[in-house]
Amino acid sequence: MTSRREGSPFAGLSTIALKEAADHMNSIRIHLVMILVILTAIGSVYAAIGQIKATVGEDQFLFLRLFTTAQQPLPSFVFFLGFLVPLVAIALGFDAINGEYNRRTLSRVLSQPIYRDALLAGKFLGGLLVIAICLLALWLLVTGLGMLLLGLPPSGEEIARGLAFLFASFVYAGVWLAVAMAFSTIVKSPATSALCALTAWLLFTVFWPMLAPLIAGAVAPIDPLDPLTAVHQIEIRQAIARISPNTLYGETTLALLNPATRSLGLLFTDQLSGALMGAPLPFSLSVALIWPQLAGMIAALLVLFTIAYVSFQRQEIRA
């Protein structure tokens, strides 16, 4: 005889999400990570403003340069964000489920009229809410510093591109939060799940750009008598590199924050016929250009969350 669910499986979802977000906002680890992110953001933006004043007289997209301009020894704000946002997401999600196991509070929580669906989704949404608040505050801080130090307001298109960049960063952080939560449901120890998530981050951030050309060279070697094999190898290398969310995020930010970007793949000379080199693309065309990368990150987020969901549903929760 099988038992049937009564009521919505998402009853109590908002309560768990808000409780999770409040716990994160009051935790020391998120404060330490965010202090690191804010300090590096202020440093990179301050250096970028010095570089902009020294090298740029008139620029249609002066505010966008705040995000992409680097000055030695500091890299650009986009580089810092791509490097540190995964760490914030992993810090929020690595012990979301196995932490409850270890504290022996999971069975107590689920003894309330709350399904596992609501618990897992609530913890995920709570982490996303904290990430959204942090990213919005960081974006407002950078924009405010730019207005204060440059003495100019951003244009409407710069605001639209900045908001699209903010959304892409939010999705990118969501992918790494889903990675951390998937490991927290599969691995019983919080320390081990944190180590697994950091290993995945290191693999895709540091080693994947080196592995992609090696794999492409082995899969599609170049024939010296056939130039098309070189093109084929480059296409395979790009496809392999785009397995990494870091590559997808890097291409997305490139097209959004550098309006002159016209392609994220191979571009032949005949395809540039009639194009004005260096002329900016309209915002709508830049969004169309990055749509495959953005859809790829959203798909990765959904797949990883589904893995966590299936794993959690099949587990024994009694302590």
C-alpha positions in Angstrom: 0.0 0.0 0.0 1.5 3.3 -1.0 0.9 6.6 0.8 -0.1 9.7 -1.0 1.1 13.3 -0.4 -1.3 15.7 1.2 -1.2 19.4 0.4 1.4 21.2 -1.6 5.0 19.8 -1.6 6.2 23.4 -1.4 4.3 24.4 1.7 6.7 26.3 4.0 9.1 27.1 1.1 9.2 30.9 1.7 9.6 30.4 5.5 12.7 28.1 4.9 14.1 30.4 2.3 13.9 33.5 4.5 15.2 31.6 7.5 18.2 30.3 5.4 18.9 33.8 4.1 18.8 35.3 7.6 21.2 32.6 8.9 23.6 33.3 6.0 23.5 37.1 6.5 24.3 36.6 10.2 27.1 34.1 9.7 30.7 35.1 10.1 31.9 33.2 7.0 29.7 35.2 4.6 30.9 38.4 6.3 34.5 37.5 5.8 34.1 36.5 2.2 32.1 39.6 1.3 34.7 41.9 3.0 37.3 40.3 0.8 35.1 40.8 -2.3 34.2 44.5 -1.5 37.9 45.4 -0.7 39.1 43.9 -4.0 36.2 45.6 -5.9 37.0 49.0 -4.5 40.7 48.5 -5.2 40.2 47.4 -8.8 37.6 50.2 -9.5 39.9 52.8 -8.1 42.8 51.6 -10.2 40.5 51.5 -13.3 39.4 55.1 -12.8 43.0 56.2 -12.7 43.7 54.3 -15.9 40.5 55.7 -17.6 41.4 59.3 -16.7 44.9 58.8 -18.1 44.2 57.1 -21.4 40.6 57.9 -22.4 39.5 61.3 -23.5 36.0 60.6 -25.0 34.3 57.3 -24.8 30.7 56.4 -25.4 30.8 53.6 -22.8 33.0 55.1 -20.1 31.1 53.5 -17.3 31.5 50.0 -18.8 35.3 50.5 -18.7 35.1 50.6 -14.9 34.3 46.9 -15.0 36.9 45.8 -17.6 39.9 48.1 -17.2 42.9 46.7 -15.3 45.9 48.5 -14.0 49.0 46.7 -12.9 49.3 45.0 -10.4 45.5 44.9 -10.0 43.3 43.0 -12.5 39.9 44.2 -13.6 36.7 44.1 -11.6 35.2 41.4 -13.9 38.2 39.2 -13.3 37.8 39.5 -9.5 34.1 38.8 -9.7 34.6 35.7 -11.9 37.2 34.4 -9.5 35.5 35.2 -6.2 31.8 34.7 -6.9 32.1 30.9 -7.0 33.8 31.0 -3.6 30.9 32.9 -2.1 28.4 30.4 -3.6 30.4 27.4 -2.3 30.6 29.0 1.1 26.8 29.3 1.2 26.0 25.8 0.0 28.6 23.3 0.9 26.9 22.2 4.2 23.3 23.0 3.3 22.1 19.4 3.8 24.9 17.3 5.3 25.3 20.1 8.0 21.7 19.3 9.1 22.7 15.6 9.2 25.7 16.2 11.4 23.8 18.5 13.8 21.0 15.8 13.9 18.4 18.4 13.1 17.2 17.1 9.7 14.7 14.6 11.0 13.5 17.2 13.5 12.8 19.7 10.7 11.1 17.2 8.5 8.9 16.0 11.4 7.1 19.3 10.8 4.5 19.5 8.0 7.3 20.3 5.5 8.3 18.0 2.5 11.8 17.5 1.4 11.0 19.4 -1.8 10.4 22.6 0.2 13.4 22.1 2.4 15.9 21.6 -0.5 14.3 24.3 -2.7 14.1 26.7 0.3 17.7 26.3 1.1 18.7 26.9 -2.5 16.4 30.0 -2.9 17.7 31.3 0.4 21.3 31.1 -0.9 20.3 32.7 -4.2 18.6 35.6 -2.3 21.7 36.3 -0.3 23.8 36.2 -3.5 21.3 38.6 -5.3 21.5 41.1 -2.4 25.3 41.0 -2.3 25.7 41.4 -6.1 23.2 44.2 -6.2 25.0 46.0 -3.4 28.3 45.5 -5.1 27.0 46.8 -8.4 25.5 49.9 -6.8 28.8 50.5 -5.0 30.8 50.4 -8.2 28.3 52.6 -10.0 28.3 55.1 -7.2 32.1 55.2 -7.0 32.1 55.8 -10.8 29.7 58.6 -10.6 31.5 60.2 -7.6 35.0 59.9 -9.1 34.3 60.5 -12.8 31.6 63.1 -12.2 29.4 61.6 -14.9 26.1 59.6 -14.8 25.9 56.4 -16.8 23.8 56.4 -20.0 20.6 54.3 -20.4 22.4 51.7 -22.5 25.2 51.4 -19.9 22.6 50.8 -17.2 20.9 48.2 -19.3 24.3 46.4 -20.1 25.2 46.7 -16.4 22.0 45.1 -15.3 22.4 42.3 -17.8 25.9 41.8 -16.5 24.5 41.6 -13.0 21.9 39.0 -14.1 24.6 36.9 -15.8 26.7 37.1 -12.6 23.7 35.9 -10.6 23.2 32.9 -12.9 26.9 32.1 -12.7 26.8 32.2 -8.9 23.7 30.0 -9.0 25.6 27.3 -11.0 28.3 27.2 -8.3 25.7 27.2 -5.5 24.0 24.2 -7.2 27.4 22.5 -7.4 27.9 23.0 -3.7 24.4 21.8 -2.8 24.8 18.7 -5.0 27.9 17.7 -3.1 26.3 18.5 0.2 23.5 15.9 -0.6 25.9 13.3 -2.0 28.7 13.5 0.6 28.0 13.1 4.3 30.9 15.1 5.7 30.7 18.9 5.3 34.5 19.2 5.1 34.6 16.6 2.3 31.8 18.3 0.3 33.6 21.6 0.6 36.8 20.0 -0.7 34.9 18.4 -3.6 33.3 21.7 -4.6 36.6 23.6 -4.4 38.3 20.8 -6.5 35.6 21.3 -9.2 36.1 25.1 -9.0 39.9 24.7 -9.4 39.5 22.2 -12.2 37.2 24.5 -14.3 39.0 27.8 -13.4 42.7 26.8 -13.6 43.1 23.5 -15.4 40.3 23.3 -17.9 41.7 26.1 -20.2 44.9 24.0 -20.4 43.1 20.7 -20.9 40.7 21.9 -23.7 43.5 22.3 -26.3 45.1 19.0 -25.4 41.8 17.1 -25.7 40.9 18.9 -29.0 44.4 18.0 -30.4 43.9 14.4 -29.5 40.3 14.2 -30.9 40.8 16.2 -34.1 44.5 16.3 -35.1 45.5 18.8 -37.8 46.4 17.5 -41.3 49.0 19.8 -42.8 47.5 19.2 -46.3 44.0 20.2 -45.3 43.5 23.7 -43.8 39.9 22.9 -42.8 41.2 20.4 -40.1 42.7 23.4 -38.3 39.3 25.1 -38.3 37.6 21.9 -37.1 40.1 21.6 -34.2 39.5 25.2 -33.1 35.7 24.6 -33.1 36.1 21.4 -31.0 38.4 23.2 -28.6 35.8 26.0 -28.2 33.1 23.4 -27.6 35.2 21.6 -25.0 36.1 24.9 -23.3 32.5 25.9 -23.1 31.8 22.9 -20.8 33.3 25.1 -18.1 30.9 27.7 -16.6 33.9 30.1 -16.3 34.3 30.1 -20.1 30.5 30.8 -20.6 30.6 33.6 -18.0 33.8 35.1 -19.5 32.2 35.2 -23.0 29.0 36.6 -21.6 30.7 39.5 -19.9 32.9 40.2 -22.9 30.0 40.7 -25.2 28.0 42.7 -22.6 30.7 45.0 -21.3 32.6 45.5 -24.6 29.9 46.6 -27.2 32.3 46.3 -30.1 32.4 42.5 -29.7 30.7 41.0 -32.8 31.4 37.3 -32.4 32.3 34.8 -29.7 33.6 32.2 -32.1 35.5 31.9 -35.4 34.9 34.8 -37.8 36.0 34.7 -41.4 37.0 37.7 -43.6 33.9 37.4 -45.8 31.6 37.5 -42.8 33.1 41.0 -42.0 32.1 42.4 -45.4 30.3 45.7 -44.9 30.9 45.8 -41.1 32.3 48.9 -39.4 35.2 47.7 -37.4 35.1 48.9 -33.8 31.5 50.2 -34.1 29.4 49.1 -31.1 26.6 46.6 -31.4 23.1 47.6 -30.2 22.2 46.2 -26.8 19.6 43.8 -28.3 22.2 42.3 -30.6 24.7 41.8 -27.8 22.0 40.0 -25.8 21.2 37.8 -28.8 25.0 37.1 -29.1 25.3 35.9 -25.5 22.0 34.0 -25.3 23.5 30.5 -26.0 26.1 31.1 -23.2 23.4 32.3 -20.8 21.1 29.4 -21.7 24.0 27.0 -21.1 24.6 28.3 -17.6 20.8 28.2 -16.8 20.7 24.6 -18.1 23.8 23.6 -16.0 22.1 25.2 -12.9 18.9 23.1 -13.5 20.8 19.9 -14.1 22.9 20.2 -10.9 19.8 21.1 -8.8 18.0 18.1 -10.2 21.0 15.9 -9.2 20.8 17.3 -5.7 17.0 16.8 -5.6 17.1 13.2 -6.8 19.9 12.3 -4.4 18.1 14.0 -1.4 14.8 12.2 -2.2 16.5 8.8 -2.2 18.3 9.2 1.2 17.4 7.9 4.6 16.9 10.8 6.9 16.4 9.2 10.2 19.3 9.9 12.5 
